[in-house]
Short mmCIF file of C-alpha atoms in Angstrom, two decimals:
data_model
loop_
_atom_site.label_atom_id
_atom_site.label_comp_id
_atom_site.label_asym_id
_atom_site.label_seq_id
_atom_site.Cartn_x
_atom_site.Cartn_y
_atom_site.Cartn_z
CA ASP N 5 33.76 127.74 -35.64
CA THR N 6 35.35 127.31 -39.10
CA ALA N 7 32.95 128.54 -41.79
CA VAL N 8 34.14 126.45 -44.74
CA SER N 9 36.32 123.51 -43.83
CA GLN N 10 38.16 121.20 -46.16
CA THR N 11 39.85 117.88 -45.50
CA PRO N 12 42.56 116.93 -45.92
CA LYS N 13 44.73 120.08 -45.97
CA TYR N 14 47.57 118.25 -47.67
CA LEU N 15 47.46 115.21 -49.93
CA VAL N 16 50.45 113.53 -51.53
CA THR N 17 49.68 110.56 -53.73
CA GLN N 18 51.01 108.58 -56.64
CA MET N 19 49.92 108.81 -60.24
CA GLY N 20 47.00 106.54 -61.05
CA ASN N 21 45.50 106.60 -57.56
CA ASP N 22 41.95 107.68 -56.73
CA LYS N 23 41.42 110.28 -54.00
CA SER N 24 38.64 112.36 -52.46
CA ILE N 25 38.53 115.82 -50.92
CA LYS N 26 35.72 116.79 -48.59
CA CYS N 27 34.17 120.17 -47.90
CA GLU N 28 31.65 121.29 -45.29
CA GLN N 29 30.14 124.71 -44.64
CA ASN N 30 28.24 125.72 -41.52
CA LEU N 31 27.04 129.08 -42.87
CA GLY N 32 23.70 127.87 -44.17
CA HIS N 33 24.71 128.93 -47.69
CA ASP N 34 22.80 127.66 -50.70
CA THR N 35 25.57 127.30 -53.26
CA MET N 36 28.93 125.57 -53.03
CA TYR N 37 31.86 125.61 -55.43
CA TRP N 38 35.11 123.87 -56.25
CA TYR N 39 37.95 126.01 -57.59
CA LYS N 40 41.41 124.92 -58.72
CA GLN N 41 44.43 127.17 -58.17
CA ASP N 42 47.50 126.33 -60.20
CA SER N 43 51.13 127.05 -59.38
CA LYS N 44 50.82 130.53 -60.92
CA LYS N 45 47.99 131.40 -58.51
CA PHE N 46 45.36 131.33 -61.25
CA LEU N 47 42.04 130.40 -59.66
CA LYS N 48 39.54 128.71 -61.94
CA ILE N 49 36.04 127.44 -61.24
CA MET N 50 35.41 123.73 -61.72
CA PHE N 51 31.94 122.97 -60.37
CA SER N 52 29.05 124.59 -58.58
CA TYR N 53 26.12 123.05 -56.71
CA ASN N 54 22.98 124.79 -55.56
CA ASN N 55 21.05 122.90 -52.91
CA LYS N 56 22.50 119.57 -54.10
CA GLU N 57 21.91 120.31 -57.80
CA LEU N 58 24.82 120.71 -60.24
CA ILE N 59 24.55 124.13 -61.89
CA ILE N 60 28.07 124.84 -63.19
CA ASN N 61 30.23 122.19 -64.78
CA GLU N 62 33.27 123.68 -66.47
CA THR N 63 35.47 121.90 -68.97
CA VAL N 64 36.97 119.48 -66.51
CA PRO N 65 38.16 115.91 -67.26
CA ASN N 66 35.63 113.20 -66.47
CA ARG N 67 38.07 111.88 -63.90
CA PHE N 68 36.78 114.63 -61.62
CA SER N 69 33.38 113.91 -60.11
CA PRO N 70 31.73 116.18 -57.55
CA LYS N 71 29.05 114.99 -55.19
CA SER N 72 26.79 116.94 -52.86
CA PRO N 73 25.02 114.68 -50.34
CA ASP N 74 23.29 117.69 -48.79
CA LYS N 75 23.36 121.48 -48.91
CA ALA N 76 26.20 121.75 -46.41
CA HIS N 77 28.59 119.30 -48.05
CA LEU N 78 30.38 119.13 -51.38
CA ASN N 79 32.97 116.47 -52.08
CA LEU N 80 35.35 116.03 -54.99
CA HIS N 81 36.49 112.62 -56.15
CA ILE N 82 39.39 112.31 -58.57
CA ASN N 83 40.10 109.09 -60.44
CA SER N 84 43.38 108.04 -62.04
CA LEU N 85 45.34 111.01 -60.75
CA GLU N 86 47.82 112.65 -63.13
CA LEU N 87 50.84 114.87 -62.50
CA GLY N 88 48.92 117.84 -63.93
CA ASP N 89 46.28 117.50 -61.23
CA SER N 90 48.77 118.85 -58.70
CA ALA N 91 47.29 122.13 -57.47
CA VAL N 92 45.48 123.69 -54.55
CA TYR N 93 41.75 122.95 -54.57
CA PHE N 94 39.48 125.44 -52.85
CA CYS N 95 35.94 124.92 -51.75
CA ALA N 96 33.72 127.99 -51.45
CA SER N 97 30.13 128.75 -50.55
CA ARG N 98 27.72 131.63 -51.07
CA ASN N 99 24.25 132.59 -49.95
CA ASP N 100 21.99 133.05 -52.98
CA GLY N 101 20.85 136.39 -51.61
CA SER N 102 24.39 137.80 -51.68
CA VAL N 103 26.05 138.66 -54.97
CA TYR N 104 29.47 139.14 -53.45
CA GLY N 105 29.51 136.93 -50.36
CA TYR N 106 31.80 134.08 -51.38
CA THR N 107 33.51 132.36 -48.44
CA PHE N 108 36.50 130.19 -49.25
CA GLY N 109 38.02 127.33 -47.34
CA SER N 110 41.76 127.16 -46.64
CA GLY N 111 42.40 124.81 -49.53
CA THR N 112 43.65 121.27 -50.10
CA ARG N 113 47.17 121.12 -51.48
CA LEU N 114 47.30 118.08 -53.77
CA THR N 115 50.65 116.78 -54.96
CA VAL N 116 50.76 113.92 -57.43
CA VAL N 117 54.13 112.15 -57.68
CA GLN Y 13 43.04 135.22 -74.40
CA LYS Y 14 41.87 135.06 -70.79
CA GLU Y 15 38.64 136.86 -69.90
CA VAL Y 16 40.42 138.68 -67.09
CA GLU Y 17 44.05 139.78 -67.29
CA GLN Y 18 46.10 140.73 -64.25
CA ASP Y 19 49.82 141.39 -64.02
CA PRO Y 20 51.17 138.69 -61.69
CA GLY Y 21 54.06 140.82 -60.48
CA PRO Y 22 55.70 140.29 -58.07
CA LEU Y 23 55.42 143.85 -56.81
CA SER Y 24 57.72 145.05 -54.06
CA VAL Y 25 57.25 148.43 -52.37
CA PRO Y 26 58.56 150.16 -49.23
CA GLU Y 27 56.26 150.61 -46.25
CA GLY Y 28 54.07 153.67 -46.63
CA ALA Y 29 53.98 153.58 -50.43
CA ILE Y 30 50.83 153.86 -52.50
CA VAL Y 31 50.13 150.61 -54.34
CA SER Y 32 48.14 150.37 -57.55
CA LEU Y 33 46.83 147.00 -58.71
CA ASN Y 34 44.97 146.61 -61.98
CA CYS Y 35 42.94 144.23 -64.09
CA THR Y 36 41.54 144.41 -67.58
CA TYR Y 37 38.71 142.30 -68.89
CA SER Y 38 37.08 141.50 -72.20
CA ASN Y 39 33.50 140.51 -71.31
CA SER Y 40 31.25 143.58 -71.36
CA ALA Y 41 28.57 141.60 -69.48
CA PHE Y 42 30.58 141.75 -66.26
CA GLN Y 43 28.92 144.08 -63.79
CA TYR Y 44 29.98 142.87 -60.35
CA PHE Y 45 33.61 143.48 -59.45
CA MET Y 46 35.57 142.26 -56.47
CA TRP Y 47 39.04 142.24 -55.00
CA TYR Y 48 40.22 139.34 -52.89
CA ARG Y 49 43.29 139.13 -50.69
CA GLN Y 50 45.03 135.80 -50.24
CA TYR Y 51 47.69 135.26 -47.64
CA SER Y 52 50.18 132.43 -48.10
CA ARG Y 53 48.64 128.99 -47.51
CA LYS Y 54 45.18 130.51 -46.97
CA GLY Y 55 41.98 130.87 -48.95
CA PRO Y 56 41.01 134.14 -50.68
CA GLU Y 57 39.13 136.67 -48.55
CA LEU Y 58 36.82 139.33 -49.95
CA LEU Y 59 38.43 142.75 -49.56
CA MET Y 60 36.35 145.15 -51.67
CA TYR Y 61 33.42 144.99 -54.04
CA THR Y 62 31.76 147.40 -56.43
CA TYR Y 63 28.82 147.30 -58.78
CA SER Y 64 29.23 148.70 -62.29
CA SER Y 65 31.38 151.83 -62.73
CA GLY Y 66 32.59 154.14 -60.01
CA ASN Y 67 34.77 154.37 -56.92
CA LYS Y 68 34.47 152.85 -53.50
CA GLU Y 69 36.65 153.66 -50.50
CA ASP Y 70 37.17 151.64 -47.33
CA GLY Y 71 39.90 152.88 -45.02
CA ARG Y 72 43.22 152.68 -46.84
CA PHE Y 73 41.68 150.83 -49.80
CA THR Y 74 39.97 152.31 -52.87
CA ALA Y 75 38.42 150.28 -55.65
CA GLN Y 76 37.74 151.84 -59.05
CA VAL Y 77 35.83 150.48 -62.01
CA ASP Y 78 35.87 151.97 -65.50
CA LYS Y 79 33.47 149.90 -67.58
CA SER Y 80 34.05 151.96 -70.71
CA SER Y 81 37.71 150.93 -70.66
CA LYS Y 82 37.04 147.49 -69.14
CA TYR Y 83 39.56 148.31 -66.44
CA ILE Y 84 39.46 147.98 -62.67
CA SER Y 85 41.93 149.12 -60.03
CA LEU Y 86 42.66 148.70 -56.36
CA PHE Y 87 44.68 151.38 -54.57
CA ILE Y 88 46.29 150.81 -51.19
CA ARG Y 89 47.42 153.94 -49.34
CA ASP Y 90 50.08 153.93 -46.61
CA SER Y 91 50.89 150.29 -47.34
CA GLN Y 92 51.89 148.12 -44.40
CA PRO Y 93 53.94 144.92 -44.19
CA SER Y 94 50.71 143.18 -43.19
CA ASP Y 95 49.37 144.02 -46.67
CA SER Y 96 51.88 141.58 -48.15
CA ALA Y 97 49.74 138.99 -49.91
CA THR Y 98 48.39 138.01 -53.32
CA TYR Y 99 45.58 140.24 -54.57
CA LEU Y 100 43.08 138.73 -56.99
CA CYS Y 101 40.53 140.65 -58.97
CA ALA Y 102 37.29 138.83 -59.70
CA MET Y 103 34.18 139.65 -61.64
CA LYS Y 104 30.95 138.22 -62.89
CA GLY Y 105 27.89 138.95 -64.99
CA ASN Y 106 24.53 137.25 -64.77
CA THR Y 107 25.80 133.73 -65.44
CA GLY Y 108 26.80 133.36 -61.82
CA LYS Y 109 30.34 132.31 -62.66
CA LEU Y 110 32.97 134.25 -60.74
CA ILE Y 111 36.01 134.75 -62.98
CA PHE Y 112 39.35 135.54 -61.38
CA GLY Y 113 42.45 137.29 -62.60
CA GLN Y 114 45.79 135.59 -62.11
CA GLY Y 115 46.57 137.49 -58.93
CA THR Y 116 49.34 140.00 -58.15
CA THR Y 117 51.81 139.12 -55.42
CA LEU Y 118 52.61 142.16 -53.29
CA GLN Y 119 55.43 142.51 -50.81
CA VAL Y 120 55.60 145.56 -48.56
CA LYS Y 121 59.05 145.93 -47.02
CA PRO Y 122 59.46 147.55 -43.57
#
């Protein structure tokens, strides 16, 4: 019955590798987001998709590429991982009719070694 | 300068204390204001929300917005150990982008 689920929960990988994080929401929401939370707990938006269309694309390295195969899924692929990519990545979703109703997943803790 | 500034703490208080958490912001276009609570190893959860200026109360929690000062607050009365978490303020205007403060880590000691 998880509303926004992310996989994997933990990811440890070496520099230079390519990895993907997957997100699924079963709330019927229209918009999905990727946020990055650094070690100081600062949460910053990376991307947003509305019904499979990219609507927010913050200043993020080209190594990060989101993909939304359908309204319920938003994946994040990262190429050539760097040490600075280590963070917790949160997926979130929101119904367009709700200004405040953001639902977050539990996060994917990425560690690049 | 960040759009939203929040003292990261940490803040440690005894059980039963009144807690005051604050954020300042620079973008006068912000009109939707939220407070999220994040427990360790979990995602943020919406705690309170307000539109424009004013106060809103929900049980032990009160959210205040002063748009003239670009300042928002969250008060927790009769704080409990279960309130120990990171509290993040968040706000947005009409762009749709939700901007977060850095988060304040709160510990309530029994």
